[in-house]
Amino acid sequence: NDAMPSTSANAITAGTAGEVGGAKAAMDVMLGGVATDIGATYWFLEMKDWIGELMGSPRQYRPMESWSWIDIMGRPIGQNKGSCVLSACLMCLEAQHRLAFERRHGSDTFPYAIPRETAADLLETCKKAGVWTRKEGANVGKVLEVMQRNGGAVAWHEEGLEHCKLQIKSWERLPSPSSSSLARIMRTEGPLIGSLDVVRADYYAPGWQTRVYTGGSGKKKAVGHALVCMEYRLDGELIRVVDNHNWQGPVRWISKTAFRSFTQIKVEPLDAGALGIEVSWRRRLLRMLWREETFWWRQRRTLNKVWNKHH
């Protein structure tokens, strides 16, 4: 149903279904919940569109009122005094690779994360290439060019196995998309990099946690900033972002009108077989039942709880 509010708030409980449709309905909802936990949501939406095409209806992406990719976001990568663009590029790249991989293999199957060491290496590379300076910062497109030229970004395996490189296939700058276009892109393609100008005094004024940032009050004092856009609400044209100032991000809501542009990163899913990643449904089910939790998995879940508290 395209009126569903968000991926994290679409649950119909088995008890509710049982009251309405009896025991079979309750069982169907319970099994559907298990299927969703191991990654069926994407394929359900794909099948719905495919059936529509068979019946002669073209694919239609009617914008949903809201959508969230909070469940595929990794840990924030803190910036180093002006390296917000680098942090945003790395965080968005990791999220895009996690989304592409888990659309194929199911949720919580992507075992890699980009560490702070990769961010430090990228900063040095961008300095040498003249792409980043402490005074001016960097441009999103230029940083992505450097990353692509160097074969991507090094990511560490959650269980300490061999590292790999998360590569960039391409990217596209979206200077002024309409609200419905932006909603469609975020829903179907995943998180984006958002670029905007902020006035620090306004951005972190008292009460910022519960306030929507609509832009700075003094353009002369504004500085460029980049972060990851992971959620939207059409009502009010709001974008929820993961910032890069500390280990929690933090997360906050920003008005779409405050952004100068957005950038979409495109990737190819990693080859699970070539990397020796166990992704069978039996393995995923056992992991879910026996609660096999790695350090990074627990960190992501802790962050998820913190972010949802400030929703």
Coordinates of C-alpha atoms in Angstrom, one line a residue:
N1 CA 0.0 0.0 0.0
D2 CA 1.6 3.2 -1.2
A3 CA 0.1 5.1 1.7
M4 CA 2.3 3.3 4.2
P5 CA 4.0 5.9 6.4
S6 CA 7.5 4.5 6.6
T7 CA 9.6 1.2 6.5
S8 CA 10.0 1.3 10.3
A9 CA 6.3 1.9 11.0
N10 CA 4.4 -0.5 8.7
A11 CA 3.9 -3.4 11.2
I12 CA 0.4 -5.0 11.5
T13 CA 0.6 -7.4 14.5
A14 CA -0.4 -11.0 14.4
G15 CA -2.9 -10.2 17.2
T16 CA -4.6 -7.5 15.2
A17 CA -4.8 -9.7 12.1
G18 CA -6.2 -12.5 14.2
E19 CA -9.0 -10.3 15.6
V20 CA -9.9 -9.3 12.0
G21 CA -9.3 -12.4 9.9
G22 CA -8.9 -15.3 12.3
A23 CA -6.1 -17.7 13.0
K24 CA -4.9 -18.1 9.4
A25 CA -4.6 -14.3 9.0
A26 CA -2.6 -14.2 12.2
M27 CA -0.2 -16.9 10.9
D28 CA 0.2 -15.1 7.6
V29 CA 1.2 -11.9 9.3
M30 CA 3.6 -13.7 11.6
L31 CA 5.3 -15.5 8.6
G32 CA 5.3 -12.2 6.7
G33 CA 7.1 -10.6 9.6
V34 CA 9.8 -13.3 9.5
A35 CA 10.1 -12.9 5.7
T36 CA 10.5 -9.2 6.1
D37 CA 13.2 -9.6 8.7
I38 CA 15.3 -11.8 6.3
G39 CA 15.0 -9.4 3.5
A40 CA 11.7 -9.9 1.5
T41 CA 10.4 -6.3 1.5
Y42 CA 12.3 -5.2 -1.6
W43 CA 11.3 -8.3 -3.6
F44 CA 7.7 -7.9 -2.6
L45 CA 7.7 -4.4 -4.1
E46 CA 9.4 -5.6 -7.2
M47 CA 6.9 -8.4 -7.6
K48 CA 4.0 -6.0 -7.3
D49 CA 5.4 -3.8 -10.1
W50 CA 6.1 -6.9 -12.2
I51 CA 2.5 -8.1 -11.9
G52 CA 1.3 -4.7 -12.8
E53 CA 3.5 -4.7 -16.0
L54 CA 2.1 -8.1 -17.0
M55 CA -1.4 -6.6 -16.7
G56 CA -0.5 -3.7 -18.9
S57 CA 0.2 -1.1 -16.3
P58 CA 3.5 0.8 -16.5
R59 CA 5.6 1.1 -13.3
Q60 CA 4.3 4.0 -11.3
Y61 CA 6.2 5.5 -8.4
R62 CA 3.6 7.5 -6.6
P63 CA 5.4 9.2 -3.8
M64 CA 4.7 7.8 -0.3
E65 CA 4.1 10.3 2.4
S66 CA 7.3 9.2 4.1
W67 CA 10.1 6.8 3.8
S68 CA 13.1 5.9 5.9
W69 CA 16.4 4.1 5.3
I70 CA 17.5 4.2 9.0
D71 CA 17.9 0.5 9.1
I72 CA 20.7 0.4 6.5
M73 CA 22.7 3.3 7.8
G74 CA 26.1 2.5 9.3
R75 CA 28.0 4.3 12.0
P76 CA 28.6 8.0 11.5
I77 CA 32.2 8.9 10.5
G78 CA 33.1 12.1 12.4
Q79 CA 34.6 14.9 10.4
N80 CA 38.0 16.5 11.1
K81 CA 37.5 20.2 11.1
G82 CA 36.1 20.8 7.6
S83 CA 36.1 17.3 6.2
C84 CA 32.3 16.9 6.3
V85 CA 32.1 16.2 2.6
L86 CA 34.5 13.3 2.9
S87 CA 32.6 11.9 5.8
A88 CA 29.3 12.2 4.0
C89 CA 30.7 10.5 0.8
L90 CA 32.0 7.6 2.8
M91 CA 28.9 7.2 4.9
C92 CA 26.6 7.3 1.9
L93 CA 28.8 4.9 -0.1
E94 CA 28.7 2.3 2.8
A95 CA 24.9 2.7 3.0
Q96 CA 24.4 2.2 -0.7
H97 CA 26.6 -0.9 -0.7
R98 CA 24.7 -2.3 2.2
L99 CA 21.4 -1.6 0.5
A100 CA 22.5 -3.2 -2.8
F101 CA 23.9 -6.3 -1.1
E102 CA 20.9 -6.8 1.2
R103 CA 18.4 -6.4 -1.5
R104 CA 19.9 -9.5 -3.0
H105 CA 20.7 -11.5 0.1
G106 CA 18.5 -10.3 3.0
S107 CA 18.8 -7.9 5.9
D108 CA 21.9 -8.0 8.1
T109 CA 23.9 -9.9 5.6
F110 CA 26.3 -7.2 4.7
P111 CA 29.4 -7.7 6.9
Y112 CA 31.5 -4.6 6.1
A113 CA 31.9 -1.1 7.5
I114 CA 34.1 1.8 6.6
P115 CA 36.4 2.6 9.6
R116 CA 37.8 6.0 10.6
E117 CA 41.2 4.9 9.3
T118 CA 39.7 5.0 5.8
A119 CA 38.5 8.5 6.4
A120 CA 41.9 9.6 7.5
D121 CA 43.6 8.1 4.5
L122 CA 41.1 9.7 2.2
L123 CA 41.7 13.1 3.8
E124 CA 45.5 12.8 3.1
T125 CA 44.8 11.7 -0.5
C126 CA 42.5 14.6 -1.1
K127 CA 45.0 17.0 0.4
K128 CA 47.8 15.8 -1.9
A129 CA 45.4 16.0 -4.9
G130 CA 44.5 19.6 -4.0
V131 CA 40.8 18.6 -3.7
W132 CA 40.5 19.5 0.1
T133 CA 41.8 22.4 2.1
R134 CA 41.1 23.3 5.7
K135 CA 39.8 26.7 4.7
E136 CA 37.6 25.8 1.7
G137 CA 36.7 22.2 2.5
A138 CA 35.9 20.1 -0.6
N139 CA 33.4 19.6 -3.4
V140 CA 31.3 16.4 -3.4
G141 CA 32.0 15.6 -7.1
K142 CA 35.7 16.1 -6.7
V143 CA 35.9 13.8 -3.7
L144 CA 33.9 11.1 -5.4
E145 CA 36.3 11.4 -8.4
V146 CA 39.3 10.8 -6.1
M147 CA 37.6 7.8 -4.5
Q148 CA 36.7 6.3 -7.8
R149 CA 40.2 6.8 -9.2
N150 CA 41.6 5.0 -6.2
G151 CA 39.4 2.0 -6.6
G152 CA 36.9 2.9 -3.9
A153 CA 37.0 3.0 -0.1
V154 CA 38.6 0.3 2.2
A155 CA 36.0 -1.4 4.4
W156 CA 36.7 -3.8 7.2
H157 CA 34.9 -7.1 7.8
E158 CA 32.9 -7.2 11.0
E159 CA 34.6 -10.5 12.0
G160 CA 38.1 -9.4 11.3
L161 CA 38.5 -11.2 8.0
E162 CA 40.0 -9.7 4.8
H163 CA 39.2 -6.2 4.0
C164 CA 37.6 -5.2 0.7
K165 CA 37.1 -2.0 -1.3
L166 CA 33.6 -0.5 -1.8
Q167 CA 33.7 0.9 -5.3
I168 CA 31.7 3.7 -6.9
K169 CA 30.0 2.9 -10.2
S170 CA 28.8 6.4 -10.9
W171 CA 27.1 9.4 -9.3
E172 CA 24.6 12.1 -10.3
R173 CA 24.2 15.6 -9.0
L174 CA 20.6 16.7 -8.4
P175 CA 20.6 20.5 -8.2
S176 CA 16.9 21.2 -7.6
P177 CA 14.6 18.2 -7.7
S178 CA 11.0 18.6 -7.0
S179 CA 9.7 17.2 -3.7
S180 CA 8.0 14.3 -5.4
S181 CA 11.1 13.5 -7.5
L182 CA 13.3 13.6 -4.5
A183 CA 10.9 11.3 -2.6
R184 CA 10.9 8.8 -5.5
I185 CA 14.7 8.8 -5.8
M186 CA 15.2 8.3 -2.1
R187 CA 12.6 5.6 -1.9
T188 CA 13.8 3.6 -4.8
E189 CA 17.5 4.4 -4.8
G190 CA 18.5 4.8 -1.2
P191 CA 20.2 7.6 0.9
L192 CA 21.7 10.7 -0.8
I193 CA 24.4 13.2 0.0
G194 CA 22.9 16.6 0.8
S195 CA 24.8 19.8 0.4
L196 CA 23.7 23.1 2.1
D197 CA 24.9 26.3 3.7
V198 CA 24.7 26.5 7.4
V199 CA 25.1 29.3 9.9
R200 CA 26.6 27.5 12.9
A201 CA 24.9 29.8 15.5
D202 CA 21.5 28.9 14.1
Y203 CA 22.3 25.2 13.2
Y204 CA 23.1 24.3 16.8
A205 CA 21.1 27.0 18.7
P206 CA 19.4 25.8 21.9
G207 CA 16.6 23.3 21.2
W208 CA 18.0 22.2 17.8
Q209 CA 17.1 18.6 18.6
T210 CA 13.4 19.2 18.3
R211 CA 13.5 22.0 15.7
V212 CA 13.6 21.8 11.9
Y213 CA 16.5 23.7 10.4
T214 CA 15.3 25.9 7.6
G215 CA 18.5 27.7 6.7
G216 CA 20.8 30.4 8.2
S217 CA 19.7 33.9 9.1
G218 CA 22.9 35.5 7.9
K219 CA 24.3 34.4 4.5
K220 CA 27.6 36.1 5.1
K221 CA 28.3 33.8 8.0
A222 CA 27.1 30.7 6.2
V223 CA 29.6 27.8 5.5
G224 CA 29.2 24.9 3.2
H225 CA 28.2 21.6 4.8
A226 CA 27.5 18.0 3.6
L227 CA 25.6 15.1 5.3
V228 CA 23.6 12.0 4.5
C229 CA 19.9 12.2 3.7
M230 CA 18.2 9.0 4.9
E231 CA 14.5 9.9 5.4
Y232 CA 11.8 12.2 4.0
R233 CA 8.4 13.4 4.8
L234 CA 6.4 15.0 2.0
D235 CA 4.2 16.8 4.4
G236 CA 6.2 19.9 5.2
E237 CA 9.0 18.9 2.7
L238 CA 11.3 17.6 5.5
I239 CA 14.5 15.6 5.1
R240 CA 16.0 13.7 8.0
V241 CA 19.8 13.5 8.0
V242 CA 22.7 11.8 9.6
D243 CA 25.3 14.4 10.4
N244 CA 29.0 13.8 11.0
H245 CA 29.9 15.8 14.1
N246 CA 30.1 12.9 16.6
W247 CA 29.5 9.1 17.0
Q248 CA 25.7 9.6 17.1
G249 CA 25.7 11.8 14.0
P250 CA 23.6 13.4 15.3
V251 CA 20.3 13.0 13.4
R252 CA 18.0 15.9 12.7
W253 CA 15.3 17.2 10.4
I254 CA 16.1 19.9 7.8
S255 CA 13.8 21.6 5.4
K256 CA 14.2 20.6 1.8
T257 CA 14.4 24.3 0.9
A258 CA 17.7 24.7 2.9
F259 CA 19.6 22.4 0.5
R260 CA 21.6 23.6 -2.5
S261 CA 21.8 20.1 -4.1
F262 CA 21.7 16.4 -3.6
T263 CA 24.1 13.7 -5.0
Q264 CA 23.1 10.1 -5.7
I265 CA 25.9 7.5 -5.6
K266 CA 25.4 4.4 -7.7
V267 CA 27.1 1.0 -6.9
E268 CA 27.2 -2.6 -8.0
P269 CA 26.5 -5.2 -5.3
L270 CA 29.5 -7.0 -4.0
D271 CA 29.9 -10.6 -5.1
A272 CA 29.2 -12.7 -2.0
G273 CA 30.7 -15.9 -3.5
A274 CA 34.0 -14.2 -4.5
L275 CA 34.3 -12.8 -1.0
G276 CA 33.3 -16.0 0.7
I277 CA 30.4 -14.4 2.5
E278 CA 27.8 -16.9 3.9
V279 CA 24.4 -15.6 2.9
S280 CA 22.1 -18.7 2.7
W281 CA 18.7 -18.3 4.2
R282 CA 19.5 -21.1 6.7
R283 CA 22.5 -19.1 7.9
R284 CA 20.5 -15.9 8.2
L285 CA 17.7 -17.7 10.1
L286 CA 20.2 -19.3 12.5
R287 CA 21.8 -16.0 13.1
M288 CA 18.5 -14.4 13.9
L289 CA 17.3 -17.2 16.2
W290 CA 20.6 -17.6 18.1
R291 CA 21.3 -13.8 18.2
E292 CA 24.8 -14.0 16.8
E293 CA 25.8 -10.4 17.3
T294 CA 29.2 -8.9 16.3
F295 CA 30.6 -5.7 17.8
W296 CA 29.7 -3.6 14.7
W297 CA 26.2 -5.1 14.5
R298 CA 25.5 -4.2 18.2
Q299 CA 26.8 -0.6 17.5
R300 CA 24.4 -0.2 14.6
R301 CA 21.5 -1.4 16.6
T302 CA 22.4 0.9 19.5
L303 CA 22.5 3.8 17.2
N304 CA 19.2 2.8 15.6
K305 CA 17.6 3.0 19.1
V306 CA 19.2 6.3 19.8
W307 CA 18.0 7.8 16.5
N308 CA 14.5 6.5 16.9
K309 CA 14.2 8.2 20.3
H310 CA 14.7 11.5 18.6
H311 CA 12.3 10.9 15.8

